[in-house]
Tab-separated table of C-alpha atoms in Angstrom:
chain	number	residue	atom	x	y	z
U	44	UNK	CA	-5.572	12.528	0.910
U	45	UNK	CA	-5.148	16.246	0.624
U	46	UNK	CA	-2.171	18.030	-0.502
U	47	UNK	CA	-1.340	21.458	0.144
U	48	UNK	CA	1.227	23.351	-1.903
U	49	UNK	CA	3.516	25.384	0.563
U	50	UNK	CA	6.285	28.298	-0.352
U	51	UNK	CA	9.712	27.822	2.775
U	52	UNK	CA	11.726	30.578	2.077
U	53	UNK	CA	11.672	29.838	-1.538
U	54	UNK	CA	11.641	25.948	-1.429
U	55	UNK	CA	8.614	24.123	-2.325
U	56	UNK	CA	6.838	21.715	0.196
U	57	UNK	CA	4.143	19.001	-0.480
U	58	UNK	CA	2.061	19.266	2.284
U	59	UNK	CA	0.582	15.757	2.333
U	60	UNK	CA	-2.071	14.514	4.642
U	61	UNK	CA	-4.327	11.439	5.355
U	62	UNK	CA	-4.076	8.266	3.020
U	63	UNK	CA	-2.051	7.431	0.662
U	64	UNK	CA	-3.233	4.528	-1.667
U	65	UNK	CA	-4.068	3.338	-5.320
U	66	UNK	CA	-7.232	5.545	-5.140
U	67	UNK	CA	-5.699	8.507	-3.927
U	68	UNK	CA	-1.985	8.272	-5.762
U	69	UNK	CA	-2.861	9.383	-9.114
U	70	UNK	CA	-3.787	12.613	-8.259
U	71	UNK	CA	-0.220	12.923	-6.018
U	72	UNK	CA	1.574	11.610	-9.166
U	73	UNK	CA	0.089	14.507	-11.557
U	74	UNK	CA	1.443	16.865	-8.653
U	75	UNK	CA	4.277	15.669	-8.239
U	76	UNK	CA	5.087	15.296	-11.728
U	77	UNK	CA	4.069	19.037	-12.306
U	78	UNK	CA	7.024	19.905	-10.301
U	79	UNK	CA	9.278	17.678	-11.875
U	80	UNK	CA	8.164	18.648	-15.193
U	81	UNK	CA	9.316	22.415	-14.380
U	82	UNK	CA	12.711	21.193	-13.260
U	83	UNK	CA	12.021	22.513	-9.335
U	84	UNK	CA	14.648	21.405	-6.570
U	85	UNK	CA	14.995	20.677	-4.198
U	86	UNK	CA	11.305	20.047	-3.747
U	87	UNK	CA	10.089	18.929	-0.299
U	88	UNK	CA	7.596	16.409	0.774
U	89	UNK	CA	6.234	17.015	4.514
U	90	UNK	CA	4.743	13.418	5.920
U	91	UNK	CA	3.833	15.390	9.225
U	92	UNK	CA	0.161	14.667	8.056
U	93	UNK	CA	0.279	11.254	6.697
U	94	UNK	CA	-1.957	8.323	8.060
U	95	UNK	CA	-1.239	5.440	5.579
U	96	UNK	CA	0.740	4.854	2.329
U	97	UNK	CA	0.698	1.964	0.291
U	98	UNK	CA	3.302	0.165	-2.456
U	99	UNK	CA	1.399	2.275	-5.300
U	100	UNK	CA	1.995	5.654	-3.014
U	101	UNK	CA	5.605	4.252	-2.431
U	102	UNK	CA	6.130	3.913	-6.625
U	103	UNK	CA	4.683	7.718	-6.979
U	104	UNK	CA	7.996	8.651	-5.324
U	105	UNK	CA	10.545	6.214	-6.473
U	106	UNK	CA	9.518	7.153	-9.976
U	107	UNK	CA	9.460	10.933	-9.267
U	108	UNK	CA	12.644	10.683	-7.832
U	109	UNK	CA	14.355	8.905	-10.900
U	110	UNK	CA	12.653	11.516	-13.213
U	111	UNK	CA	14.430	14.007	-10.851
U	112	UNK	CA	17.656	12.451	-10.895
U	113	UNK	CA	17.449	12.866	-14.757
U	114	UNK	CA	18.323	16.846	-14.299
U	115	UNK	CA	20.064	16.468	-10.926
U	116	UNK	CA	17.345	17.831	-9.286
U	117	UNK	CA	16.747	16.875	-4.800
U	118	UNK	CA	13.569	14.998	-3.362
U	119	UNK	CA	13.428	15.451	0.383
U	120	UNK	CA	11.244	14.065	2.563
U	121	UNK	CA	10.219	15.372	6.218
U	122	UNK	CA	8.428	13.972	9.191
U	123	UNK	CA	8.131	10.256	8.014
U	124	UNK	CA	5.571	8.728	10.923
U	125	UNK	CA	7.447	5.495	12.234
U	126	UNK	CA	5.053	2.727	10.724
U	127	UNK	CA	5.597	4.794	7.289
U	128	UNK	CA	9.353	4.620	7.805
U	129	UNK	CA	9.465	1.023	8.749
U	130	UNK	CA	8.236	0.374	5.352
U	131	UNK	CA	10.803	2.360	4.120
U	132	UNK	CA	13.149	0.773	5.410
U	133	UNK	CA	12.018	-2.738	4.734
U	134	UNK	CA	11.960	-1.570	0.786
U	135	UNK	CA	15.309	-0.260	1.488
U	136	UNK	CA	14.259	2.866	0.180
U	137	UNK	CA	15.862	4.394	3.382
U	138	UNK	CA	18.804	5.043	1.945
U	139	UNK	CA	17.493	5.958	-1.529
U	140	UNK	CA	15.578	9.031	-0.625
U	141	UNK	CA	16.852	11.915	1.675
U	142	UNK	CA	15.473	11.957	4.926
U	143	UNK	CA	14.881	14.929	7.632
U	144	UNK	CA	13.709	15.211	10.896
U	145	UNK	CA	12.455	18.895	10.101
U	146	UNK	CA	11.530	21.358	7.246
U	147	UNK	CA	14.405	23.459	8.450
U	148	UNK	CA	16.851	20.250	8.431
U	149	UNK	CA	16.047	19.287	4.879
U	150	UNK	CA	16.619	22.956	3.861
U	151	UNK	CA	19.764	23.361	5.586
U	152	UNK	CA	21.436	20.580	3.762
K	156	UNK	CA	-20.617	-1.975	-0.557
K	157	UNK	CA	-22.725	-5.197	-0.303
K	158	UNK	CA	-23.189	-6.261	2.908
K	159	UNK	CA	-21.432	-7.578	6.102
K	160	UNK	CA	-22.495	-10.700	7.621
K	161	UNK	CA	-20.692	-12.013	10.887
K	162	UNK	CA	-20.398	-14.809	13.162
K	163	UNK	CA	-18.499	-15.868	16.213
K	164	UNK	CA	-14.926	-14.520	15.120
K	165	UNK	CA	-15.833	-14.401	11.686
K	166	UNK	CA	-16.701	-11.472	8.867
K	167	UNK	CA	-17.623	-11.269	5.389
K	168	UNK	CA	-17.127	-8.027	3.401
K	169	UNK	CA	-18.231	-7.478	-0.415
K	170	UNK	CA	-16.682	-4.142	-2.190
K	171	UNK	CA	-17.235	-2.957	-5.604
K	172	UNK	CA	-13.832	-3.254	-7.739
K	173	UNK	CA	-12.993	0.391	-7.207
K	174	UNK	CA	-9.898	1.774	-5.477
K	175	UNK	CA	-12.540	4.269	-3.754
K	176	UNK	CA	-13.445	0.889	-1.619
K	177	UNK	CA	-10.130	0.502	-0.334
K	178	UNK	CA	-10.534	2.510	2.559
K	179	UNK	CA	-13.296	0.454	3.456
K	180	UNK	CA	-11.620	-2.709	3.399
K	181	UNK	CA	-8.660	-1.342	5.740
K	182	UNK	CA	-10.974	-0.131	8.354
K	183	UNK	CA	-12.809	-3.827	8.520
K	184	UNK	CA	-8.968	-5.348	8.665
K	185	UNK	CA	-8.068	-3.015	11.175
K	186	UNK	CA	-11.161	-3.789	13.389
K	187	UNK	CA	-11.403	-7.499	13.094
K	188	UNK	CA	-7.432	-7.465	13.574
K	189	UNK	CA	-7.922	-5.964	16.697
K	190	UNK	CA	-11.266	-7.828	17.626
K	191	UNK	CA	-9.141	-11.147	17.113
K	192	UNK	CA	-6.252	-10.081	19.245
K	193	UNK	CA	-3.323	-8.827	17.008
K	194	UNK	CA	-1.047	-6.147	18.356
K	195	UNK	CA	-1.288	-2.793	17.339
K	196	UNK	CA	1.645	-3.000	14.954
K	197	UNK	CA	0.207	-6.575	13.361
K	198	UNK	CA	-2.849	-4.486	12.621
K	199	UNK	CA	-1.461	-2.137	10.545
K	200	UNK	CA	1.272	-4.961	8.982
K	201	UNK	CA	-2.484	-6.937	7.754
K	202	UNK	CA	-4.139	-3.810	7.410
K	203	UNK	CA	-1.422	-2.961	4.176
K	204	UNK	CA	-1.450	-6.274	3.026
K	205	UNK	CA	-4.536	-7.153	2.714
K	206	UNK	CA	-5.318	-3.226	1.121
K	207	UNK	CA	-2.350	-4.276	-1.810
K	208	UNK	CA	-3.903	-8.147	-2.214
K	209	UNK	CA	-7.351	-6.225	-2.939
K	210	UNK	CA	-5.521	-3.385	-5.027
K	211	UNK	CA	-3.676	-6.661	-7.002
K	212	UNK	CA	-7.349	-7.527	-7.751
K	213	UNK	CA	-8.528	-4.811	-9.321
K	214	UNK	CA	-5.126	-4.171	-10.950
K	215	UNK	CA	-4.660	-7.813	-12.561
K	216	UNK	CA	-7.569	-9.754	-12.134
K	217	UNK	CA	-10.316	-7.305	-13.336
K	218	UNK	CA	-7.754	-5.002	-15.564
K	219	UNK	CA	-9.004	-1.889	-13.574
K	220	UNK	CA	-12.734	-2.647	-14.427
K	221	UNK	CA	-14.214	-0.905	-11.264
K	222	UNK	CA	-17.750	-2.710	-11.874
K	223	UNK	CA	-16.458	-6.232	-10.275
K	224	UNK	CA	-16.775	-7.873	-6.822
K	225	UNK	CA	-14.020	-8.694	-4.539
K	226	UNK	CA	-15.764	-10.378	-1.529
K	227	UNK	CA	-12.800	-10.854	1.614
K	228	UNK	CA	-13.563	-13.216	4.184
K	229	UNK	CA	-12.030	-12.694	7.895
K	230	UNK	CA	-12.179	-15.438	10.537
K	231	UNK	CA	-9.856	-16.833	13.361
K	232	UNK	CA	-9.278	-20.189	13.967
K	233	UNK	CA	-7.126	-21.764	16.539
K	234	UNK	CA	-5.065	-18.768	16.915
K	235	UNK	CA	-4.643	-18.172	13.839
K	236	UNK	CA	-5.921	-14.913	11.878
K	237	UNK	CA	-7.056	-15.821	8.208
K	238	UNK	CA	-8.312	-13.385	5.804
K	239	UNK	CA	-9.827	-15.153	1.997
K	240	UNK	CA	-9.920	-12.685	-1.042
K	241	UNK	CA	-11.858	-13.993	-3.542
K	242	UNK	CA	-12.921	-12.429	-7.303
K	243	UNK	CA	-13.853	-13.510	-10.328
K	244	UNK	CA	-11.304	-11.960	-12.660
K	245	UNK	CA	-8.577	-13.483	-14.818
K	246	UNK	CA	-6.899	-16.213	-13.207
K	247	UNK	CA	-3.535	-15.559	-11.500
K	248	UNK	CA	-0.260	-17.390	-12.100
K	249	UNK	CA	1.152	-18.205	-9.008
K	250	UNK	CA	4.329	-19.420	-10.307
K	251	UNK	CA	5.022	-16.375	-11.865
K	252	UNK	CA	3.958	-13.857	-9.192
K	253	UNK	CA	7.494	-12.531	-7.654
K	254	UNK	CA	8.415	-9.036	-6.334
K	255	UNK	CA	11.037	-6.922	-7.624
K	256	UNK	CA	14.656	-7.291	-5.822
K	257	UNK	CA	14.593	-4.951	-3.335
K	258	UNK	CA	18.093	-4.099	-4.394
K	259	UNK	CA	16.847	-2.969	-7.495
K	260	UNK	CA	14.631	0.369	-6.986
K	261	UNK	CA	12.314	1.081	-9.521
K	262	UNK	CA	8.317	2.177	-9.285
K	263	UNK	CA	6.531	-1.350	-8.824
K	264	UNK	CA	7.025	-4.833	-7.348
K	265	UNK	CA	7.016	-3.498	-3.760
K	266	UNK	CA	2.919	-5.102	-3.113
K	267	UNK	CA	4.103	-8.949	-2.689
K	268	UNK	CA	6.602	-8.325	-0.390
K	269	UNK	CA	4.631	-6.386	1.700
K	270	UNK	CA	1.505	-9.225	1.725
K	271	UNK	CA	4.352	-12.017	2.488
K	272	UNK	CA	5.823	-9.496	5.302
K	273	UNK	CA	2.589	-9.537	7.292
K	274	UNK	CA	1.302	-13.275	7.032
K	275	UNK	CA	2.952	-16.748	6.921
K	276	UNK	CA	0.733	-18.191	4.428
K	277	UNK	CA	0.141	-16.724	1.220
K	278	UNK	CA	-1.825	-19.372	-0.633
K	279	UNK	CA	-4.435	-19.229	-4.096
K	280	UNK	CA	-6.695	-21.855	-3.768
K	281	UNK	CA	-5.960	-23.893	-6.987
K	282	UNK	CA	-10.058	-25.563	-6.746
K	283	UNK	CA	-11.567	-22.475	-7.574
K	284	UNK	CA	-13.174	-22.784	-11.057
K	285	UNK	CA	-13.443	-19.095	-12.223
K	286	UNK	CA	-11.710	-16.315	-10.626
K	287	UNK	CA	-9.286	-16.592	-7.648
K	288	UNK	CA	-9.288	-17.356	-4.312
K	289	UNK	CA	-6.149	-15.970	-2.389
K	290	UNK	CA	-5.791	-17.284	1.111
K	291	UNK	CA	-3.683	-15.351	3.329
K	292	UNK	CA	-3.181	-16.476	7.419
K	293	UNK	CA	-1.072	-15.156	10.150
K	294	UNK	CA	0.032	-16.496	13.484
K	295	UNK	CA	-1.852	-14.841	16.286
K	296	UNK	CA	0.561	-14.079	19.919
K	297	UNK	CA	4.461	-14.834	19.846
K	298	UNK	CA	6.250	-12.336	17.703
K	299	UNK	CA	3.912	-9.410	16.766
C-alpha cells in the first residue's frame, strides 16, 4: 500500500493505493491518526487507487472516524471501487461514512 | 514460504505467521479459485475470507508471534471448493467466536462475517490434538 499526502484547494486527501490489509494497516492508522490528532476536517480519503481492503483496513476507518466525531470533525471518502463498496455496504458502513463520486463532490458538500 | 505441492485440483501452501505473507496467500486463493471454476466475484468473496481466517491465526492463535506456521490446504471435490487452515496455536473456542452486530459500528468484529459471507461451511475440526484446523467449503456454480 502506498499513501500519498495531497493539498485540494486547502483540503487534505489520502491518496491511497494498492492493498489494504493487517500488514499494511498499521502504517495507514499512524497516518490517519496524525490527522486526527491535529483536529484536520474535513479530511479526504481517495480509493481511486485501491486494489483490496480487508476487516482490519475497514476498523482503521471506523475508529478514525469515531475519534473524529469526538471534535465534530468530516471523513470523506472518494472513488470506492465496487467490490470495496459491496463490503461496505454489507458492514452497513454505507451509511456511516460519507461517500462521493469525486474529489470535487466531497468538497462541495 | 515453505513450499507448494499440488495434485489434480488440489494445493498445499505453508506461510510463515507474518502479516507480510498475506499477500501470498490471496494470490494462491485467487488462482486456485479461478483454476476450480468460481466466478470472478466468488474469487475475490474467498480471496477476503480466507486472507481474515489466516489474519485470525496470527491474531488469536499465535498472539502475533510471526515465527509460526499456518499451512492452508485448497482442493475441490464434487463441486465443491474447500480450503483447510490449519496452525498450531492456542486452541479456538468455537462457541464463543461471534461477530459484532452489524448495527453496532465500532473498529473490530467485521472478519467472521466476512469468512461466513463467502462459504457455506465454516467448520474447526474438533479431532485435531494441538492447534486448529478450520475447514471452510463453498458451493461451486448456482449463485456466484
Amino acid at each position: 500500500m502506498k499513501i500519498e499526502v495531497v493539498d485540494c484547494k486547502g483540503v487534505k486527501v489520502l491518496a491511497l493505493s494498492g492493498d489494504i490489509d493487517m500488514y499494511s494497516s498499521p502504517d495507514l492508522r499512524k497516518e490517519l491518526m496524525h490527522f486526527v490528532h491535529k483536529k484536520v476536517s474535513p479530511l479526504l480519503v481517495d480509493f481511486r487507487g485501491v486494489s483490496y481492503i480487508d476487516s482490519s483496513g475497514i476498523a482503521t476507518f471506523v475508529e478514525g472516524l469515531k475519534s473524529m466525531m469526538g471534535y465534530g470533525g468530516k471523513l470523506k471518502f472518494v472513488g470506492i471501487p465496487e467490490k470495496i463498496m459491496e463490503i461496505l455496504c454489507f458492514a452497513k458502513l454505507d451509511r456511516v461514512f460519507e461517500i462521493y463520486g469525486s474529489i470535487d463532490d466531497a468538497c462541495r458538500n | 514460504m515453505e513450499c507448494i505441492a499440488a495434485m489434480k485440483d488440489s494445493a498445499v501452501i505453508s506461510i510463515p505467521s507474518d502479516p507480510k505473507y498475506l499477500s501470498v496467500i490471496r494470490s494462491v486463493v485467487a488462482a486456485m479459485g479461478g483454476i476450480c471454476g468460481l466466478g470472478d466475484s466468488a474469487v475475490e468473496d474467498v480471496k477476503l475470507a480466507v486472507d481474515e481466517a489466516c489474519a485470525n491465526v496470527i491474531r488469536h492463535a499465535y498472539r502475533g508471534d510471526t515465527g509460526q506456521k499456518i499451512v492452508v490446504k485448497f482442493r475441490v471435490i464434487a463441486k465443491r471448493f474447500e480450503v483447510v487452515i490449519e496452525d498450531n496455536g492456542v486452541k479456538a473456542q468455537p462457541h464463543l467466536i461471534a461477530g459484532r452486530d452489524l448495527d453496532d459500528v465500532r473498529p473490530g468484529g467485521l472478519g467472521i462475517h466476512l469468512i461466513k459471507r463467502a462459504f457455506d461451511v465454516f467448520q474447526f475440526d474438533e479431532r485435531k490434538r494441538k492447534g486448529n484446523r478450520l475447514r471452510l467449503v463453498r458451493r461451486i456454480g448456482g449463485g456466484q
